[in-house]
Each structure stands twice: as C-alpha cells, then as structure tokens.
Amino acid sequence: EEEFHSATSLIMNLSQFLTPALANFIASRHSDFEKYRLLEQHTDLTKPHEWYPYARLDKRKIIFHAGPTNSGKTYHALQRLKQAKKGMYLAPLRLLAAEVYENLTSEGIYTNLVTGQEAREVPFSTHVACTVELADINRDYDVVVLDEIQMLCDSFRGFAWTRALMGVRCKEIHVCGGTEAREIVQKICKMCGDDFEIKTYKRFSELKVQTESLAMSSTEKGSYAKVQPGDCVVAFSKPDIFAIKREIEKSTPYKCCVIYGTLPPEIRAEQARRFNDPNSDYEVLVASDAIGMGLNLSIK
C-alpha cells in the first residue's frame, strides 16, 4: 500500500511537469496540424456532395423525366419552369439554350441567355437559359430544368451535369434524359438527402428503319438524288454539310436548310423555321449531330 501511494505521488508530480510541456509543444505545432487538416479537407474527393453546403441546407425534390427522343419529357419540364417565379434552364448546347430562351421570351417571361459565346441580359429578368457549364450555383431558384441528364456519364463534359445536379440551390429540379441514367441519379439524390420522383414517357411516333439504303456503297455516286422532302442528312463536319447541301440541290428540285453547332442562334432559328414551315420551299435539312440534343424539327 505504501508503494502504491509512492507511485501515485510520483505520477502526479510527473504529470504536473509533463502536461504543460506537452501543451506548449502542441501549441507550437498547432499551425502545422491545422495545415494538414485543411489539406485533407480540400483533397478529400470521396464526398463531393459536401462541396456545396448551401445546396444541402434544404431538402430538394428531384423529378426525373425519363424517356426516349420525341416523347415530350422536356416539354413537361418546361411547362413547370414557366410557372415558377424564378427559374433556370440548363442545356447541353447553346443552340438548345437559345431555343428555350426564345420560347420563354415569346410567352412574356423575362429571360436571360448565357452561353460561352454570348450573353443577353434582360432588365428585371426572372429566368435564365444557359449552357450547363455556366450553371449559377450561387443564386436561389424555385425550379431548375437540367436537360440531357445522361450526359453526366460523359468522360469529358460529365462534370458539369454532376456539379449542377449537386450544387444548384432550388426547391425543385427537373432532370430530363434517357432511362439509362436513372440509377446514377438516384444514387446522387440519396447522397444529397433529396427526394426522388420519376415520370416515364413513351415515344409519340414509331421509329422505323428503312429496308433500302440511299446507296449500295459509300462510293456510289448520285445517291442523294433519292432524298425526299422532310428528310434530314446528318454529317459530322462543316465542309461535309455544305458539300452534301450542294449535291442535293444539284440532283433534286429541293432546297436545303443547314444547322450546325457554330451557327449563330439567329440564323439557326431561321433555318429551323424554314424547314419546319410546310409552306416553305426548303424541304430538306442537312445538319450536324447537334440536332440530336433535343432541337424541335419536323423530320419525317
């Protein structure tokens, strides 16, 4: 018992001496510890939803409009956007952003257009149509429409859709796209603590594959003479688009409209209007694959 008391007394004396020394040592190294803590915090990529703390303040509602092309999914999302006091539309292409901008503006909704190429600011605007990379995550909105959500799986541009889905500050997000993105969108919603709802759509018209090709081989000449009114020929470069346009107009009585990604919005809108107008002389469309991102065209 005497030895126990002696040991206890020794430990107490040592602790009174060592504790202040340890505290002084920790205080001298505190700045280094804080730097390590901040470094770990900023390089932790396992919790991306925590990069947007303001978006996590409210429980958002994610409504997934899932369906194929020409099924009306984006139309229904835009109807909800028009009803909102403040809204934002996020497009995969500036052509599509410009189309929605014109749509909202034509209905008397004060809307800004923001793309990488141009910016149109309207006084007292309540809505904005922009490309997804330029999504504003620092303002509050009532409704946000995020189009072509399946693009979040794209290795080059997918970050923009992920950032928008996790970071926009709003009560209601309408995402539109193919059903293949359902699982990843649900996972992100669960991670962010948001509610998830899905609405599915079916294609309005049946998609049929013709039994015969325009040409028997890629080297056959004169194949564009078989093009019919309402047809669309898709090419993958600007020179090819104009070369095909010249060939069609040379070998058929039809005039061609052209649409491609770098075409100015005003000209693009005029070309689309001419092609969609049944009373127009322009009955054939030659375009790039940009038209596959939701542009409304009367292609047979």
PDB file of C-alpha atoms in Angstrom:
ATOM      1  CA  GLU A   1       0.000   0.000   0.000  1.00  0.00           C
ATOM      2  CA  GLU A   2       2.873   2.341   0.820  1.00  0.00           C
ATOM      3  CA  GLU A   3       4.491   1.567  -2.541  1.00  0.00           C
ATOM      4  CA  PHE A   4       1.196   2.282  -4.318  1.00  0.00           C
ATOM      5  CA  HIS A   5       0.919   5.723  -2.709  1.00  0.00           C
ATOM      6  CA  SER A   6       4.529   6.468  -3.609  1.00  0.00           C
ATOM      7  CA  ALA A   7       3.946   5.505  -7.236  1.00  0.00           C
ATOM      8  CA  THR A   8       0.764   7.581  -7.395  1.00  0.00           C
ATOM      9  CA  SER A   9       2.567  10.586  -5.954  1.00  0.00           C
ATOM     10  CA  LEU A  10       5.383  10.186  -8.481  1.00  0.00           C
ATOM     11  CA  ILE A  11       2.943  10.018 -11.393  1.00  0.00           C
ATOM     12  CA  MET A  12       1.128  13.128 -10.217  1.00  0.00           C
ATOM     13  CA  ASN A  13       4.387  15.042  -9.965  1.00  0.00           C
ATOM     14  CA  LEU A  14       5.438  13.915 -13.431  1.00  0.00           C
ATOM     15  CA  SER A  15       2.090  14.842 -14.942  1.00  0.00           C
ATOM     16  CA  GLN A  16       2.278  18.325 -13.432  1.00  0.00           C
ATOM     17  CA  PHE A  17       5.645  18.739 -15.111  1.00  0.00           C
ATOM     18  CA  LEU A  18       4.949  16.982 -18.430  1.00  0.00           C
ATOM     19  CA  THR A  19       1.453  18.298 -19.133  1.00  0.00           C
ATOM     20  CA  PRO A  20       2.480  21.971 -19.532  1.00  0.00           C
ATOM     21  CA  ALA A  21       5.471  20.905 -21.619  1.00  0.00           C
ATOM     22  CA  LEU A  22       3.240  18.767 -23.861  1.00  0.00           C
ATOM     23  CA  ALA A  23       0.739  21.595 -24.176  1.00  0.00           C
ATOM     24  CA  ASN A  24       3.490  24.021 -25.196  1.00  0.00           C
ATOM     25  CA  PHE A  25       4.762  21.522 -27.781  1.00  0.00           C
ATOM     26  CA  ILE A  26       1.282  21.021 -29.288  1.00  0.00           C
ATOM     27  CA  ALA A  27       0.704  24.784 -29.363  1.00  0.00           C
ATOM     28  CA  SER A  28       3.968  25.291 -31.232  1.00  0.00           C
ATOM     29  CA  ARG A  29       2.962  22.682 -33.801  1.00  0.00           C
ATOM     30  CA  HIS A  30      -0.714  23.651 -33.985  1.00  0.00           C
ATOM     31  CA  SER A  31      -0.316  25.661 -37.165  1.00  0.00           C
ATOM     32  CA  ASP A  32       1.215  22.627 -38.880  1.00  0.00           C
ATOM     33  CA  PHE A  33      -1.617  20.378 -37.680  1.00  0.00           C
ATOM     34  CA  GLU A  34      -4.161  22.902 -38.948  1.00  0.00           C
ATOM     35  CA  LYS A  35      -2.488  22.968 -42.347  1.00  0.00           C
ATOM     36  CA  TYR A  36      -2.625  19.186 -42.557  1.00  0.00           C
ATOM     37  CA  ARG A  37      -6.292  19.214 -41.551  1.00  0.00           C
ATOM     38  CA  LEU A  38      -7.173  21.796 -44.189  1.00  0.00           C
ATOM     39  CA  LEU A  39      -5.149  19.922 -46.809  1.00  0.00           C
ATOM     40  CA  GLU A  40      -7.004  16.706 -46.056  1.00  0.00           C
ATOM     41  CA  GLN A  41     -10.341  18.504 -46.133  1.00  0.00           C
ATOM     42  CA  HIS A  42      -9.711  20.088 -49.537  1.00  0.00           C
ATOM     43  CA  THR A  43      -8.277  16.963 -51.162  1.00  0.00           C
ATOM     44  CA  ASP A  44     -10.958  14.543 -49.968  1.00  0.00           C
ATOM     45  CA  LEU A  45     -12.818  13.553 -53.151  1.00  0.00           C
ATOM     46  CA  THR A  46     -14.985  10.873 -51.521  1.00  0.00           C
ATOM     47  CA  LYS A  47     -17.819  13.232 -50.542  1.00  0.00           C
ATOM     48  CA  PRO A  48     -18.482  15.593 -53.482  1.00  0.00           C
ATOM     49  CA  HIS A  49     -21.965  16.494 -52.215  1.00  0.00           C
ATOM     50  CA  GLU A  50     -20.311  18.286 -49.277  1.00  0.00           C
ATOM     51  CA  TRP A  51     -18.614  20.706 -51.691  1.00  0.00           C
ATOM     52  CA  TYR A  52     -21.952  22.520 -51.977  1.00  0.00           C
ATOM     53  CA  PRO A  53     -23.005  23.281 -48.377  1.00  0.00           C
ATOM     54  CA  TYR A  54     -25.623  25.889 -49.335  1.00  0.00           C
ATOM     55  CA  ALA A  55     -27.429  23.379 -51.550  1.00  0.00           C
ATOM     56  CA  ARG A  56     -27.532  20.965 -48.589  1.00  0.00           C
ATOM     57  CA  LEU A  57     -29.391  23.433 -46.370  1.00  0.00           C
ATOM     58  CA  ASP A  58     -32.764  22.492 -47.901  1.00  0.00           C
ATOM     59  CA  LYS A  59     -34.265  19.162 -48.865  1.00  0.00           C
ATOM     60  CA  ARG A  60     -34.749  19.407 -52.615  1.00  0.00           C
ATOM     61  CA  LYS A  61     -37.140  17.461 -54.831  1.00  0.00           C
ATOM     62  CA  ILE A  62     -35.619  15.799 -57.902  1.00  0.00           C
ATOM     63  CA  ILE A  63     -38.126  14.879 -60.628  1.00  0.00           C
ATOM     64  CA  PHE A  64     -36.661  12.643 -63.342  1.00  0.00           C
ATOM     65  CA  HIS A  65     -38.469  12.881 -66.693  1.00  0.00           C
ATOM     66  CA  ALA A  66     -37.259   9.667 -68.335  1.00  0.00           C
ATOM     67  CA  GLY A  67     -37.937   8.669 -71.900  1.00  0.00           C
ATOM     68  CA  PRO A  68     -36.635   8.457 -75.463  1.00  0.00           C
ATOM     69  CA  THR A  69     -36.374  11.266 -78.005  1.00  0.00           C
ATOM     70  CA  ASN A  70     -39.697  12.774 -79.138  1.00  0.00           C
ATOM     71  CA  SER A  71     -41.569  11.710 -76.012  1.00  0.00           C
ATOM     72  CA  GLY A  72     -42.448  15.125 -74.539  1.00  0.00           C
ATOM     73  CA  LYS A  73     -40.292  14.836 -71.415  1.00  0.00           C
ATOM     74  CA  THR A  74     -38.569  18.203 -71.830  1.00  0.00           C
ATOM     75  CA  TYR A  75     -41.860  19.859 -72.812  1.00  0.00           C
ATOM     76  CA  HIS A  76     -43.477  18.878 -69.497  1.00  0.00           C
ATOM     77  CA  ALA A  77     -40.435  20.056 -67.522  1.00  0.00           C
ATOM     78  CA  LEU A  78     -40.516  23.412 -69.313  1.00  0.00           C
ATOM     79  CA  GLN A  79     -44.205  23.857 -68.504  1.00  0.00           C
ATOM     80  CA  ARG A  80     -43.304  23.688 -64.810  1.00  0.00           C
ATOM     81  CA  LEU A  81     -40.402  26.102 -65.379  1.00  0.00           C
ATOM     82  CA  LYS A  82     -42.772  28.656 -66.912  1.00  0.00           C
ATOM     83  CA  GLN A  83     -44.941  28.550 -63.785  1.00  0.00           C
ATOM     84  CA  ALA A  84     -42.024  29.304 -61.448  1.00  0.00           C
ATOM     85  CA  LYS A  85     -41.300  32.780 -60.096  1.00  0.00           C
ATOM     86  CA  LYS A  86     -37.561  32.233 -60.621  1.00  0.00           C
ATOM     87  CA  GLY A  87     -36.160  29.501 -62.829  1.00  0.00           C
ATOM     88  CA  MET A  88     -33.136  28.294 -64.749  1.00  0.00           C
ATOM     89  CA  TYR A  89     -32.848  26.028 -67.790  1.00  0.00           C
ATOM     90  CA  LEU A  90     -29.553  24.187 -68.334  1.00  0.00           C
ATOM     91  CA  ALA A  91     -28.867  22.975 -71.866  1.00  0.00           C
ATOM     92  CA  PRO A  92     -26.195  20.707 -73.352  1.00  0.00           C
ATOM     93  CA  LEU A  93     -25.889  23.003 -76.407  1.00  0.00           C
ATOM     94  CA  ARG A  94     -26.051  26.752 -76.891  1.00  0.00           C
ATOM     95  CA  LEU A  95     -28.486  26.102 -79.774  1.00  0.00           C
ATOM     96  CA  LEU A  96     -30.899  24.463 -77.346  1.00  0.00           C
ATOM     97  CA  ALA A  97     -30.375  27.185 -74.733  1.00  0.00           C
ATOM     98  CA  ALA A  98     -31.197  29.801 -77.384  1.00  0.00           C
ATOM     99  CA  GLU A  99     -34.318  27.877 -78.429  1.00  0.00           C
ATOM    100  CA  VAL A 100     -35.657  27.777 -74.850  1.00  0.00           C
ATOM    101  CA  TYR A 101     -34.713  31.438 -74.386  1.00  0.00           C
ATOM    102  CA  GLU A 102     -36.825  32.343 -77.422  1.00  0.00           C
ATOM    103  CA  ASN A 103     -39.648  30.099 -76.202  1.00  0.00           C
ATOM    104  CA  LEU A 104     -39.794  31.731 -72.756  1.00  0.00           C
ATOM    105  CA  THR A 105     -39.378  35.237 -74.147  1.00  0.00           C
ATOM    106  CA  SER A 106     -42.211  34.721 -76.647  1.00  0.00           C
ATOM    107  CA  GLU A 107     -44.550  33.993 -73.717  1.00  0.00           C
ATOM    108  CA  GLY A 108     -43.641  37.206 -71.922  1.00  0.00           C
ATOM    109  CA  ILE A 109     -41.208  35.694 -69.400  1.00  0.00           C
ATOM    110  CA  TYR A 110     -38.211  37.964 -68.808  1.00  0.00           C
ATOM    111  CA  THR A 111     -35.291  35.633 -69.542  1.00  0.00           C
ATOM    112  CA  ASN A 112     -31.518  35.982 -69.786  1.00  0.00           C
ATOM    113  CA  LEU A 113     -29.450  33.944 -72.243  1.00  0.00           C
ATOM    114  CA  VAL A 114     -25.953  32.943 -71.141  1.00  0.00           C
ATOM    115  CA  THR A 115     -23.667  30.750 -73.244  1.00  0.00           C
ATOM    116  CA  GLY A 116     -19.954  30.559 -73.845  1.00  0.00           C
ATOM    117  CA  GLN A 117     -20.384  32.665 -76.982  1.00  0.00           C
ATOM    118  CA  GLU A 118     -22.877  35.322 -75.964  1.00  0.00           C
ATOM    119  CA  ALA A 119     -24.837  36.811 -73.083  1.00  0.00           C
ATOM    120  CA  ARG A 120     -28.181  38.616 -73.336  1.00  0.00           C
ATOM    121  CA  GLU A 121     -29.274  40.266 -70.117  1.00  0.00           C
ATOM    122  CA  VAL A 122     -32.841  41.491 -69.741  1.00  0.00           C
ATOM    123  CA  PRO A 123     -33.755  44.038 -67.031  1.00  0.00           C
ATOM    124  CA  PHE A 124     -35.883  42.553 -64.236  1.00  0.00           C
ATOM    125  CA  SER A 125     -35.364  39.031 -65.601  1.00  0.00           C
ATOM    126  CA  THR A 126     -36.753  36.150 -63.553  1.00  0.00           C
ATOM    127  CA  HIS A 127     -35.435  33.245 -65.632  1.00  0.00           C
ATOM    128  CA  VAL A 128     -32.191  32.272 -67.336  1.00  0.00           C
ATOM    129  CA  ALA A 129     -31.411  29.823 -70.137  1.00  0.00           C
ATOM    130  CA  CYS A 130     -27.786  28.791 -70.286  1.00  0.00           C
ATOM    131  CA  THR A 131     -25.395  26.015 -71.155  1.00  0.00           C
ATOM    132  CA  VAL A 132     -24.853  23.588 -68.302  1.00  0.00           C
ATOM    133  CA  GLU A 133     -21.212  24.572 -67.751  1.00  0.00           C
ATOM    134  CA  LEU A 134     -22.383  28.088 -66.853  1.00  0.00           C
ATOM    135  CA  ALA A 135     -24.954  26.999 -64.263  1.00  0.00           C
ATOM    136  CA  ASP A 136     -25.196  29.556 -61.441  1.00  0.00           C
ATOM    137  CA  ILE A 137     -24.977  27.685 -58.137  1.00  0.00           C
ATOM    138  CA  ASN A 138     -24.780  30.869 -56.054  1.00  0.00           C
ATOM    139  CA  ARG A 139     -28.379  32.056 -56.578  1.00  0.00           C
ATOM    140  CA  ASP A 140     -31.652  30.639 -55.309  1.00  0.00           C
ATOM    141  CA  TYR A 141     -34.262  29.378 -57.786  1.00  0.00           C
ATOM    142  CA  ASP A 142     -37.709  27.874 -57.485  1.00  0.00           C
ATOM    143  CA  VAL A 143     -37.361  25.480 -60.437  1.00  0.00           C
ATOM    144  CA  VAL A 144     -34.353  24.289 -62.421  1.00  0.00           C
ATOM    145  CA  VAL A 145     -34.544  22.127 -65.562  1.00  0.00           C
ATOM    146  CA  LEU A 146     -31.428  20.085 -66.302  1.00  0.00           C
ATOM    147  CA  ASP A 147     -31.647  18.617 -69.805  1.00  0.00           C
ATOM    148  CA  GLU A 148     -29.931  15.507 -71.242  1.00  0.00           C
ATOM    149  CA  ILE A 149     -29.019  14.222 -67.764  1.00  0.00           C
ATOM    150  CA  GLN A 150     -27.434  11.059 -69.207  1.00  0.00           C
ATOM    151  CA  MET A 151     -24.502  13.304 -70.170  1.00  0.00           C
ATOM    152  CA  LEU A 152     -23.261  13.168 -66.566  1.00  0.00           C
ATOM    153  CA  CYS A 153     -21.651   9.848 -67.549  1.00  0.00           C
ATOM    154  CA  ASP A 154     -19.617  11.561 -70.285  1.00  0.00           C
ATOM    155  CA  SER A 155     -15.896  11.421 -69.524  1.00  0.00           C
ATOM    156  CA  PHE A 156     -15.248  14.917 -70.908  1.00  0.00           C
ATOM    157  CA  ARG A 157     -18.308  17.035 -70.012  1.00  0.00           C
ATOM    158  CA  GLY A 158     -19.989  14.929 -67.336  1.00  0.00           C
ATOM    159  CA  PHE A 159     -18.571  17.032 -64.500  1.00  0.00           C
ATOM    160  CA  ALA A 160     -20.862  19.929 -65.478  1.00  0.00           C
ATOM    161  CA  TRP A 161     -24.035  17.850 -65.072  1.00  0.00           C
ATOM    162  CA  THR A 162     -22.776  16.397 -61.778  1.00  0.00           C
ATOM    163  CA  ARG A 163     -21.931  19.875 -60.473  1.00  0.00           C
ATOM    164  CA  ALA A 164     -25.327  21.231 -61.498  1.00  0.00           C
ATOM    165  CA  LEU A 165     -27.281  18.327 -60.030  1.00  0.00           C
ATOM    166  CA  MET A 166     -25.454  18.503 -56.704  1.00  0.00           C
ATOM    167  CA  GLY A 167     -24.912  22.235 -56.440  1.00  0.00           C
ATOM    168  CA  VAL A 168     -27.924  24.196 -57.718  1.00  0.00           C
ATOM    169  CA  ARG A 169     -29.891  25.924 -54.975  1.00  0.00           C
ATOM    170  CA  CYS A 170     -33.573  25.399 -55.623  1.00  0.00           C
ATOM    171  CA  LYS A 171     -36.668  23.686 -54.308  1.00  0.00           C
ATOM    172  CA  GLU A 172     -37.398  21.611 -57.397  1.00  0.00           C
ATOM    173  CA  ILE A 173     -35.053  20.148 -60.035  1.00  0.00           C
ATOM    174  CA  HIS A 174     -36.464  18.591 -63.197  1.00  0.00           C
ATOM    175  CA  VAL A 175     -33.918  16.377 -64.936  1.00  0.00           C
ATOM    176  CA  CYS A 176     -34.667  15.101 -68.431  1.00  0.00           C
ATOM    177  CA  GLY A 177     -32.991  12.249 -70.258  1.00  0.00           C
ATOM    178  CA  GLY A 178     -32.803   8.584 -71.057  1.00  0.00           C
ATOM    179  CA  THR A 179     -33.760   5.891 -68.572  1.00  0.00           C
ATOM    180  CA  GLU A 180     -30.166   4.635 -68.533  1.00  0.00           C
ATOM    181  CA  ALA A 181     -29.283   7.498 -66.155  1.00  0.00           C
ATOM    182  CA  ARG A 182     -31.896   6.558 -63.558  1.00  0.00           C
ATOM    183  CA  GLU A 183     -29.615   4.560 -61.259  1.00  0.00           C
ATOM    184  CA  ILE A 184     -26.832   7.146 -61.019  1.00  0.00           C
ATOM    185  CA  VAL A 185     -29.343   9.993 -60.489  1.00  0.00           C
ATOM    186  CA  GLN A 186     -30.997   8.030 -57.666  1.00  0.00           C
ATOM    187  CA  LYS A 187     -27.610   7.449 -56.022  1.00  0.00           C
ATOM    188  CA  ILE A 188     -26.789  11.156 -56.155  1.00  0.00           C
ATOM    189  CA  CYS A 189     -30.204  12.050 -54.720  1.00  0.00           C
ATOM    190  CA  LYS A 190     -29.687   9.631 -51.838  1.00  0.00           C
ATOM    191  CA  MET A 191     -26.197  11.007 -51.207  1.00  0.00           C
ATOM    192  CA  CYS A 192     -27.536  14.573 -51.097  1.00  0.00           C
ATOM    193  CA  GLY A 193     -30.560  13.666 -48.974  1.00  0.00           C
ATOM    194  CA  ASP A 194     -33.024  14.802 -51.649  1.00  0.00           C
ATOM    195  CA  ASP A 195     -36.425  13.358 -52.562  1.00  0.00           C
ATOM    196  CA  PHE A 196     -36.624  11.447 -55.852  1.00  0.00           C
ATOM    197  CA  GLU A 197     -39.567  11.024 -58.211  1.00  0.00           C
ATOM    198  CA  ILE A 198     -39.597   9.524 -61.707  1.00  0.00           C
ATOM    199  CA  LYS A 199     -42.005  10.120 -64.578  1.00  0.00           C
ATOM    200  CA  THR A 200     -41.678   7.918 -67.654  1.00  0.00           C
ATOM    201  CA  TYR A 201     -42.679   8.788 -71.206  1.00  0.00           C
ATOM    202  CA  LYS A 202     -43.146   6.857 -74.446  1.00  0.00           C
ATOM    203  CA  ARG A 203     -42.172   7.969 -77.918  1.00  0.00           C
ATOM    204  CA  PHE A 204     -45.011   9.719 -79.799  1.00  0.00           C
ATOM    205  CA  SER A 205     -44.179   8.214 -83.189  1.00  0.00           C
ATOM    206  CA  GLU A 206     -42.705   4.848 -84.062  1.00  0.00           C
ATOM    207  CA  LEU A 207     -39.087   4.822 -85.203  1.00  0.00           C
ATOM    208  CA  LYS A 208     -38.682   2.680 -88.314  1.00  0.00           C
ATOM    209  CA  VAL A 209     -35.578   1.616 -90.215  1.00  0.00           C
ATOM    210  CA  GLN A 210     -35.882   1.675 -93.999  1.00  0.00           C
ATOM    211  CA  THR A 211     -35.355  -1.622 -95.791  1.00  0.00           C
ATOM    212  CA  GLU A 212     -33.268   0.024 -98.518  1.00  0.00           C
ATOM    213  CA  SER A 213     -30.317   2.386 -98.279  1.00  0.00           C
ATOM    214  CA  LEU A 214     -29.856   5.527-100.347  1.00  0.00           C
ATOM    215  CA  ALA A 215     -26.725   3.956-101.812  1.00  0.00           C
ATOM    216  CA  MET A 216     -25.439   0.439-102.279  1.00  0.00           C
ATOM    217  CA  SER A 217     -21.959   1.537-101.169  1.00  0.00           C
ATOM    218  CA  SER A 218     -20.189   4.607 -99.776  1.00  0.00           C
ATOM    219  CA  THR A 219     -18.576   5.254-103.178  1.00  0.00           C
ATOM    220  CA  GLU A 220     -21.757   5.191-105.233  1.00  0.00           C
ATOM    221  CA  LYS A 221     -22.452   8.481-106.984  1.00  0.00           C
ATOM    222  CA  GLY A 222     -25.823  10.163-107.360  1.00  0.00           C
ATOM    223  CA  SER A 223     -27.310   8.591-104.223  1.00  0.00           C
ATOM    224  CA  TYR A 224     -28.547  11.940-102.894  1.00  0.00           C
ATOM    225  CA  ALA A 225     -30.954  12.104-105.824  1.00  0.00           C
ATOM    226  CA  LYS A 226     -33.144   9.721-103.789  1.00  0.00           C
ATOM    227  CA  VAL A 227     -33.595  12.203-100.932  1.00  0.00           C
ATOM    228  CA  GLN A 228     -37.261  13.072-100.272  1.00  0.00           C
ATOM    229  CA  PRO A 229     -38.987  16.143 -98.751  1.00  0.00           C
ATOM    230  CA  GLY A 230     -38.811  16.077 -94.963  1.00  0.00           C
ATOM    231  CA  ASP A 231     -35.552  14.101 -94.928  1.00  0.00           C
ATOM    232  CA  CYS A 232     -32.538  15.043 -92.825  1.00  0.00           C
ATOM    233  CA  VAL A 233     -28.970  14.141 -93.764  1.00  0.00           C
ATOM    234  CA  VAL A 234     -26.522  14.182 -90.841  1.00  0.00           C
ATOM    235  CA  ALA A 235     -22.845  14.941 -91.425  1.00  0.00           C
ATOM    236  CA  PHE A 236     -20.012  15.360 -88.947  1.00  0.00           C
ATOM    237  CA  SER A 237     -18.070  18.324 -90.275  1.00  0.00           C
ATOM    238  CA  LYS A 238     -18.948  21.748 -91.629  1.00  0.00           C
ATOM    239  CA  PRO A 239     -17.329  21.137 -95.065  1.00  0.00           C
ATOM    240  CA  ASP A 240     -19.291  17.882 -95.444  1.00  0.00           C
ATOM    241  CA  ILE A 241     -22.551  19.645 -94.578  1.00  0.00           C
ATOM    242  CA  PHE A 242     -22.144  22.207 -97.363  1.00  0.00           C
ATOM    243  CA  ALA A 243     -20.842  19.628 -99.823  1.00  0.00           C
ATOM    244  CA  ILE A 244     -23.932  17.458 -99.260  1.00  0.00           C
ATOM    245  CA  LYS A 245     -26.189  20.515 -99.481  1.00  0.00           C
ATOM    246  CA  ARG A 246     -24.748  21.392-102.910  1.00  0.00           C
ATOM    247  CA  GLU A 247     -25.083  17.780-104.104  1.00  0.00           C
ATOM    248  CA  ILE A 248     -28.744  17.532-103.040  1.00  0.00           C
ATOM    249  CA  GLU A 249     -29.718  20.865-104.584  1.00  0.00           C
ATOM    250  CA  LYS A 250     -27.900  19.889-107.778  1.00  0.00           C
ATOM    251  CA  SER A 251     -29.514  16.455-108.152  1.00  0.00           C
ATOM    252  CA  THR A 252     -33.027  17.188-106.805  1.00  0.00           C
ATOM    253  CA  PRO A 253     -35.545  20.049-107.084  1.00  0.00           C
ATOM    254  CA  TYR A 254     -35.423  20.602-103.291  1.00  0.00           C
ATOM    255  CA  LYS A 255     -33.738  23.421-101.392  1.00  0.00           C
ATOM    256  CA  CYS A 256     -31.785  22.615 -98.212  1.00  0.00           C
ATOM    257  CA  CYS A 257     -31.528  24.197 -94.785  1.00  0.00           C
ATOM    258  CA  VAL A 258     -28.357  23.738 -92.750  1.00  0.00           C
ATOM    259  CA  ILE A 259     -27.849  23.554 -88.981  1.00  0.00           C
ATOM    260  CA  TYR A 260     -24.581  23.007 -87.120  1.00  0.00           C
ATOM    261  CA  GLY A 261     -23.118  23.811 -83.734  1.00  0.00           C
ATOM    262  CA  THR A 262     -21.249  27.056 -84.502  1.00  0.00           C
ATOM    263  CA  LEU A 263     -24.095  28.601 -86.489  1.00  0.00           C
ATOM    264  CA  PRO A 264     -25.237  31.925 -84.919  1.00  0.00           C
ATOM    265  CA  PRO A 265     -28.512  31.498 -82.984  1.00  0.00           C
ATOM    266  CA  GLU A 266     -30.493  33.903 -85.191  1.00  0.00           C
ATOM    267  CA  ILE A 267     -29.522  32.086 -88.388  1.00  0.00           C
ATOM    268  CA  ARG A 268     -30.081  28.698 -86.767  1.00  0.00           C
ATOM    269  CA  ALA A 269     -33.575  29.735 -85.686  1.00  0.00           C
ATOM    270  CA  GLU A 270     -34.363  30.993 -89.179  1.00  0.00           C
ATOM    271  CA  GLN A 271     -33.092  27.768 -90.782  1.00  0.00           C
ATOM    272  CA  ALA A 272     -35.170  25.644 -88.393  1.00  0.00           C
ATOM    273  CA  ARG A 273     -38.242  27.824 -89.023  1.00  0.00           C
ATOM    274  CA  ARG A 274     -37.891  27.439 -92.790  1.00  0.00           C
ATOM    275  CA  PHE A 275     -37.544  23.664 -92.566  1.00  0.00           C
ATOM    276  CA  ASN A 276     -40.493  23.303 -90.163  1.00  0.00           C
ATOM    277  CA  ASP A 277     -42.750  25.554 -92.271  1.00  0.00           C
ATOM    278  CA  PRO A 278     -44.870  23.291 -94.561  1.00  0.00           C
ATOM    279  CA  ASN A 279     -45.343  26.212 -96.969  1.00  0.00           C
ATOM    280  CA  SER A 280     -41.621  26.867 -97.322  1.00  0.00           C
ATOM    281  CA  ASP A 281     -39.562  25.951-100.389  1.00  0.00           C
ATOM    282  CA  TYR A 282     -36.909  24.448 -98.086  1.00  0.00           C
ATOM    283  CA  GLU A 283     -37.859  20.802 -97.741  1.00  0.00           C
ATOM    284  CA  VAL A 284     -34.595  19.040 -96.823  1.00  0.00           C
ATOM    285  CA  LEU A 285     -32.314  19.524 -93.820  1.00  0.00           C
ATOM    286  CA  VAL A 286     -28.558  18.933 -93.754  1.00  0.00           C
ATOM    287  CA  ALA A 287     -27.196  19.145 -90.218  1.00  0.00           C
ATOM    288  CA  SER A 288     -24.558  18.059 -87.755  1.00  0.00           C
ATOM    289  CA  ASP A 289     -25.227  15.660 -84.892  1.00  0.00           C
ATOM    290  CA  ALA A 290     -26.046  18.726 -82.754  1.00  0.00           C
ATOM    291  CA  ILE A 291     -29.709  18.240 -83.719  1.00  0.00           C
ATOM    292  CA  GLY A 292     -29.742  15.054 -81.619  1.00  0.00           C
ATOM    293  CA  MET A 293     -29.778  17.092 -78.393  1.00  0.00           C
ATOM    294  CA  GLY A 294     -33.462  17.944 -78.297  1.00  0.00           C
ATOM    295  CA  LEU A 295     -33.937  20.500 -81.098  1.00  0.00           C
ATOM    296  CA  ASN A 296     -37.543  20.521 -82.347  1.00  0.00           C
ATOM    297  CA  LEU A 297     -37.514  19.766 -86.058  1.00  0.00           C
ATOM    298  CA  SER A 298     -40.212  18.307 -88.327  1.00  0.00           C
ATOM    299  CA  ILE A 299     -38.132  15.458 -89.701  1.00  0.00           C
ATOM    300  CA  LYS A 300     -40.104  12.667 -91.361  1.00  0.00           C
TER     301      LYS A 300
END
